[in-house]
Amino acid sequence: MGGAAITGTGSSVPQKVLTNFDLEKMVDTSDKWIVERTGIRERRIAQEGTVTSDLATEASLNALNDAGITAKDLDLIIVATVTPDTIFPSCACVVQKKIGAKNAAAFDISAGCTGFVYGISVARDLVTSGCYSNALVIGSELLTKVTNWEDRNTCVLFGDGA
């Protein structure tokens, strides 16, 4: 049995920014109220037509580049999301196809805020057990697609990214 290490990271965020000042115009809130309670000053909003796997794919390619490996080197892909493109096939399978990771097993984890941490933990265990050598773990969400923009208690929290 060998060890496991994070050898590369990558991210992807939409261009559009929604600030706390923008939210002040939408719901009864203020920049000060949001920052004091969450530390959040802005969030990213995906364009219409963008799906979770789009952001996950871009983040994946950035992480692979950072790690100095190719998609063909991967043997495991885990996507942590509660906002997959579709229920079936999994978002991980869609990313697998988009990046050309023909040798990789692929599955999703749906655990909300802790999903990426669980994904890292599962990947570490599978790599250290010897089952896999190169795992890609992606946390990707399009939470603004399911956000109630009239609920000030939750709309201030969510954005999109991978």
PDB file of C-alpha atoms in Angstrom:
ATOM      1  CA  MET A   1       0.000   0.000   0.000  1.00  0.00           C
ATOM      2  CA  GLY A   2       1.219   3.451  -0.920  1.00  0.00           C
ATOM      3  CA  GLY A   3       0.330   6.943   0.145  1.00  0.00           C
ATOM      4  CA  ALA A   4      -1.824   9.578  -1.465  1.00  0.00           C
ATOM      5  CA  ALA A   5      -1.113  13.241  -2.163  1.00  0.00           C
ATOM      6  CA  ILE A   6      -2.784  16.189  -3.844  1.00  0.00           C
ATOM      7  CA  THR A   7      -0.579  16.893  -6.855  1.00  0.00           C
ATOM      8  CA  GLY A   8      -2.636  19.525  -8.652  1.00  0.00           C
ATOM      9  CA  THR A   9      -5.582  21.850  -8.198  1.00  0.00           C
ATOM     10  CA  GLY A  10      -7.849  23.730 -10.558  1.00  0.00           C
ATOM     11  CA  SER A  11     -10.963  25.854 -10.471  1.00  0.00           C
ATOM     12  CA  SER A  12     -13.636  27.373 -12.660  1.00  0.00           C
ATOM     13  CA  VAL A  13     -15.981  30.235 -11.857  1.00  0.00           C
ATOM     14  CA  PRO A  14     -18.481  32.056 -14.047  1.00  0.00           C
ATOM     15  CA  GLN A  15     -17.755  35.621 -15.159  1.00  0.00           C
ATOM     16  CA  LYS A  16     -20.933  37.176 -13.737  1.00  0.00           C
ATOM     17  CA  VAL A  17     -20.589  38.519 -10.185  1.00  0.00           C
ATOM     18  CA  LEU A  18     -23.507  39.116  -7.800  1.00  0.00           C
ATOM     19  CA  THR A  19     -22.441  41.366  -4.925  1.00  0.00           C
ATOM     20  CA  ASN A  20     -24.048  41.933  -1.554  1.00  0.00           C
ATOM     21  CA  PHE A  21     -25.021  45.389  -2.809  1.00  0.00           C
ATOM     22  CA  ASP A  22     -26.904  43.696  -5.677  1.00  0.00           C
ATOM     23  CA  LEU A  23     -28.710  41.535  -3.104  1.00  0.00           C
ATOM     24  CA  GLU A  24     -29.688  44.639  -1.117  1.00  0.00           C
ATOM     25  CA  LYS A  25     -31.899  45.552  -4.098  1.00  0.00           C
ATOM     26  CA  MET A  26     -33.513  42.097  -4.164  1.00  0.00           C
ATOM     27  CA  VAL A  27     -34.214  41.239  -0.514  1.00  0.00           C
ATOM     28  CA  ASP A  28     -34.242  42.921   2.896  1.00  0.00           C
ATOM     29  CA  THR A  29     -30.534  42.631   3.688  1.00  0.00           C
ATOM     30  CA  SER A  30     -27.325  44.636   3.748  1.00  0.00           C
ATOM     31  CA  ASP A  31     -23.699  44.108   2.888  1.00  0.00           C
ATOM     32  CA  LYS A  32     -22.834  44.524   6.565  1.00  0.00           C
ATOM     33  CA  TRP A  33     -25.407  41.901   7.674  1.00  0.00           C
ATOM     34  CA  ILE A  34     -24.160  39.346   5.130  1.00  0.00           C
ATOM     35  CA  VAL A  35     -20.444  39.909   5.774  1.00  0.00           C
ATOM     36  CA  GLU A  36     -20.841  39.773   9.576  1.00  0.00           C
ATOM     37  CA  ARG A  37     -22.666  36.445   9.401  1.00  0.00           C
ATOM     38  CA  THR A  38     -20.952  34.717   6.473  1.00  0.00           C
ATOM     39  CA  GLY A  39     -17.845  36.605   5.378  1.00  0.00           C
ATOM     40  CA  ILE A  40     -19.248  36.532   1.832  1.00  0.00           C
ATOM     41  CA  ARG A  41     -18.941  39.702  -0.265  1.00  0.00           C
ATOM     42  CA  GLU A  42     -19.813  38.330  -3.698  1.00  0.00           C
ATOM     43  CA  ARG A  43     -20.802  35.133  -5.467  1.00  0.00           C
ATOM     44  CA  ARG A  44     -20.576  33.943  -9.073  1.00  0.00           C
ATOM     45  CA  ILE A  45     -23.603  33.258 -11.276  1.00  0.00           C
ATOM     46  CA  ALA A  46     -23.469  30.936 -14.301  1.00  0.00           C
ATOM     47  CA  GLN A  47     -24.916  31.983 -17.642  1.00  0.00           C
ATOM     48  CA  GLU A  48     -28.149  30.445 -18.865  1.00  0.00           C
ATOM     49  CA  GLY A  49     -27.337  27.148 -20.544  1.00  0.00           C
ATOM     50  CA  THR A  50     -24.283  26.390 -18.392  1.00  0.00           C
ATOM     51  CA  VAL A  51     -24.432  23.027 -16.628  1.00  0.00           C
ATOM     52  CA  THR A  52     -22.492  21.699 -13.657  1.00  0.00           C
ATOM     53  CA  SER A  53     -20.295  19.486 -15.833  1.00  0.00           C
ATOM     54  CA  ASP A  54     -19.172  22.544 -17.849  1.00  0.00           C
ATOM     55  CA  LEU A  55     -17.599  24.111 -14.758  1.00  0.00           C
ATOM     56  CA  ALA A  56     -16.351  20.721 -13.539  1.00  0.00           C
ATOM     57  CA  THR A  57     -14.687  20.033 -16.893  1.00  0.00           C
ATOM     58  CA  GLU A  58     -12.836  23.359 -16.941  1.00  0.00           C
ATOM     59  CA  ALA A  59     -11.702  22.907 -13.331  1.00  0.00           C
ATOM     60  CA  SER A  60     -10.592  19.345 -14.165  1.00  0.00           C
ATOM     61  CA  LEU A  61      -8.476  20.407 -17.107  1.00  0.00           C
ATOM     62  CA  ASN A  62      -6.856  23.095 -14.957  1.00  0.00           C
ATOM     63  CA  ALA A  63      -6.112  20.561 -12.200  1.00  0.00           C
ATOM     64  CA  LEU A  64      -4.684  18.012 -14.648  1.00  0.00           C
ATOM     65  CA  ASN A  65      -2.460  20.691 -16.160  1.00  0.00           C
ATOM     66  CA  ASP A  66      -1.308  21.746 -12.684  1.00  0.00           C
ATOM     67  CA  ALA A  67      -0.530  18.112 -11.803  1.00  0.00           C
ATOM     68  CA  GLY A  68       1.324  17.542 -15.066  1.00  0.00           C
ATOM     69  CA  ILE A  69      -0.790  14.552 -16.123  1.00  0.00           C
ATOM     70  CA  THR A  70      -3.363  13.873 -18.828  1.00  0.00           C
ATOM     71  CA  ALA A  71      -6.912  12.585 -18.645  1.00  0.00           C
ATOM     72  CA  LYS A  72      -5.658   9.228 -19.940  1.00  0.00           C
ATOM     73  CA  ASP A  73      -3.581   8.901 -16.754  1.00  0.00           C
ATOM     74  CA  LEU A  74      -6.713   8.998 -14.592  1.00  0.00           C
ATOM     75  CA  ASP A  75      -8.315   5.834 -13.282  1.00  0.00           C
ATOM     76  CA  LEU A  76     -10.913   7.431 -10.977  1.00  0.00           C
ATOM     77  CA  ILE A  77     -13.170  10.500 -11.157  1.00  0.00           C
ATOM     78  CA  ILE A  78     -15.400  11.576  -8.276  1.00  0.00           C
ATOM     79  CA  VAL A  79     -17.721  14.580  -8.599  1.00  0.00           C
ATOM     80  CA  ALA A  80     -19.256  16.006  -5.442  1.00  0.00           C
ATOM     81  CA  THR A  81     -22.464  17.848  -6.347  1.00  0.00           C
ATOM     82  CA  VAL A  82     -26.092  18.288  -5.393  1.00  0.00           C
ATOM     83  CA  THR A  83     -26.814  19.990  -8.720  1.00  0.00           C
ATOM     84  CA  PRO A  84     -25.808  17.452 -11.410  1.00  0.00           C
ATOM     85  CA  ASP A  85     -26.687  18.034 -15.067  1.00  0.00           C
ATOM     86  CA  THR A  86     -29.028  15.039 -14.884  1.00  0.00           C
ATOM     87  CA  ILE A  87     -29.717  12.237 -12.432  1.00  0.00           C
ATOM     88  CA  PHE A  88     -28.405   9.732 -14.955  1.00  0.00           C
ATOM     89  CA  PRO A  89     -25.727   9.567 -16.237  1.00  0.00           C
ATOM     90  CA  SER A  90     -23.729  10.904 -13.311  1.00  0.00           C
ATOM     91  CA  CYS A  91     -21.958  14.225 -13.651  1.00  0.00           C
ATOM     92  CA  ALA A  92     -18.666  12.352 -13.205  1.00  0.00           C
ATOM     93  CA  CYS A  93     -19.445  10.210 -16.271  1.00  0.00           C
ATOM     94  CA  VAL A  94     -20.202  13.351 -18.292  1.00  0.00           C
ATOM     95  CA  VAL A  95     -16.892  14.913 -17.207  1.00  0.00           C
ATOM     96  CA  GLN A  96     -15.125  11.635 -17.972  1.00  0.00           C
ATOM     97  CA  LYS A  97     -16.387  11.796 -21.563  1.00  0.00           C
ATOM     98  CA  LYS A  98     -15.726  15.544 -21.975  1.00  0.00           C
ATOM     99  CA  ILE A  99     -12.083  15.258 -20.907  1.00  0.00           C
ATOM    100  CA  GLY A 100     -11.444  11.895 -22.590  1.00  0.00           C
ATOM    101  CA  ALA A 101     -10.621   9.916 -19.435  1.00  0.00           C
ATOM    102  CA  LYS A 102     -11.300   6.544 -21.061  1.00  0.00           C
ATOM    103  CA  ASN A 103      -9.549   4.539 -18.343  1.00  0.00           C
ATOM    104  CA  ALA A 104     -11.346   6.066 -15.350  1.00  0.00           C
ATOM    105  CA  ALA A 105     -14.157   4.784 -13.194  1.00  0.00           C
ATOM    106  CA  ALA A 106     -16.539   7.656 -12.458  1.00  0.00           C
ATOM    107  CA  PHE A 107     -19.253   8.375  -9.892  1.00  0.00           C
ATOM    108  CA  ASP A 108     -20.938  11.219  -8.015  1.00  0.00           C
ATOM    109  CA  ILE A 109     -21.242  11.933  -4.311  1.00  0.00           C
ATOM    110  CA  SER A 110     -24.222  13.972  -3.141  1.00  0.00           C
ATOM    111  CA  ALA A 111     -23.513  15.277   0.354  1.00  0.00           C
ATOM    112  CA  GLY A 112     -24.089  19.030   0.165  1.00  0.00           C
ATOM    113  CA  CYS A 113     -21.462  21.276   1.712  1.00  0.00           C
ATOM    114  CA  THR A 114     -19.290  18.372   2.858  1.00  0.00           C
ATOM    115  CA  GLY A 115     -19.338  16.547  -0.491  1.00  0.00           C
ATOM    116  CA  PHE A 116     -15.872  17.614  -1.630  1.00  0.00           C
ATOM    117  CA  VAL A 117     -14.343  16.613   1.724  1.00  0.00           C
ATOM    118  CA  TYR A 118     -16.028  13.204   1.474  1.00  0.00           C
ATOM    119  CA  GLY A 119     -14.817  12.890  -2.124  1.00  0.00           C
ATOM    120  CA  ILE A 120     -11.213  13.574  -1.096  1.00  0.00           C
ATOM    121  CA  SER A 121     -11.525  11.052   1.736  1.00  0.00           C
ATOM    122  CA  VAL A 122     -12.967   8.327  -0.513  1.00  0.00           C
ATOM    123  CA  ALA A 123     -10.326   8.969  -3.195  1.00  0.00           C
ATOM    124  CA  ARG A 124      -7.523   8.843  -0.618  1.00  0.00           C
ATOM    125  CA  ASP A 125      -8.795   5.525   0.720  1.00  0.00           C
ATOM    126  CA  LEU A 126      -9.130   4.023  -2.764  1.00  0.00           C
ATOM    127  CA  VAL A 127      -5.657   5.187  -3.786  1.00  0.00           C
ATOM    128  CA  THR A 128      -3.931   4.053  -0.590  1.00  0.00           C
ATOM    129  CA  SER A 129      -5.657   0.666  -0.846  1.00  0.00           C
ATOM    130  CA  GLY A 130      -4.025   0.155  -4.226  1.00  0.00           C
ATOM    131  CA  CYS A 131      -7.294   0.055  -6.171  1.00  0.00           C
ATOM    132  CA  TYR A 132      -6.500   3.254  -8.093  1.00  0.00           C
ATOM    133  CA  SER A 133      -3.429   5.360  -8.811  1.00  0.00           C
ATOM    134  CA  ASN A 134      -4.632   8.720 -10.128  1.00  0.00           C
ATOM    135  CA  ALA A 135      -7.905  10.134  -8.865  1.00  0.00           C
ATOM    136  CA  LEU A 136      -9.600  13.375  -9.831  1.00  0.00           C
ATOM    137  CA  VAL A 137     -11.991  14.820  -7.247  1.00  0.00           C
ATOM    138  CA  ILE A 138     -14.216  17.716  -8.274  1.00  0.00           C
ATOM    139  CA  GLY A 139     -16.612  19.794  -6.209  1.00  0.00           C
ATOM    140  CA  SER A 140     -18.958  21.526  -8.648  1.00  0.00           C
ATOM    141  CA  GLU A 141     -22.250  23.307  -8.054  1.00  0.00           C
ATOM    142  CA  LEU A 142     -24.790  25.456  -9.869  1.00  0.00           C
ATOM    143  CA  LEU A 143     -26.683  26.329  -6.721  1.00  0.00           C
ATOM    144  CA  THR A 144     -28.098  29.573  -8.124  1.00  0.00           C
ATOM    145  CA  LYS A 145     -30.325  27.453 -10.374  1.00  0.00           C
ATOM    146  CA  VAL A 146     -32.132  26.123  -7.279  1.00  0.00           C
ATOM    147  CA  THR A 147     -31.882  29.191  -5.017  1.00  0.00           C
ATOM    148  CA  ASN A 148     -34.996  30.987  -3.805  1.00  0.00           C
ATOM    149  CA  TRP A 149     -33.995  34.592  -4.491  1.00  0.00           C
ATOM    150  CA  GLU A 150     -36.772  35.858  -2.179  1.00  0.00           C
ATOM    151  CA  ASP A 151     -35.438  34.024   0.898  1.00  0.00           C
ATOM    152  CA  ARG A 152     -32.896  36.359   2.479  1.00  0.00           C
ATOM    153  CA  ASN A 153     -31.709  33.661   4.877  1.00  0.00           C
ATOM    154  CA  THR A 154     -30.412  31.437   2.087  1.00  0.00           C
ATOM    155  CA  CYS A 155     -30.017  33.471  -1.117  1.00  0.00           C
ATOM    156  CA  VAL A 156     -27.038  35.320   0.346  1.00  0.00           C
ATOM    157  CA  LEU A 157     -25.113  32.058   0.704  1.00  0.00           C
ATOM    158  CA  PHE A 158     -25.040  30.421  -2.700  1.00  0.00           C
ATOM    159  CA  GLY A 159     -23.129  30.842  -5.934  1.00  0.00           C
ATOM    160  CA  ASP A 160     -21.784  28.707  -8.783  1.00  0.00           C
ATOM    161  CA  GLY A 161     -18.345  27.253  -9.364  1.00  0.00           C
ATOM    162  CA  ALA A 162     -16.046  24.250  -9.388  1.00  0.00           C
TER     163      ALA A 162
END
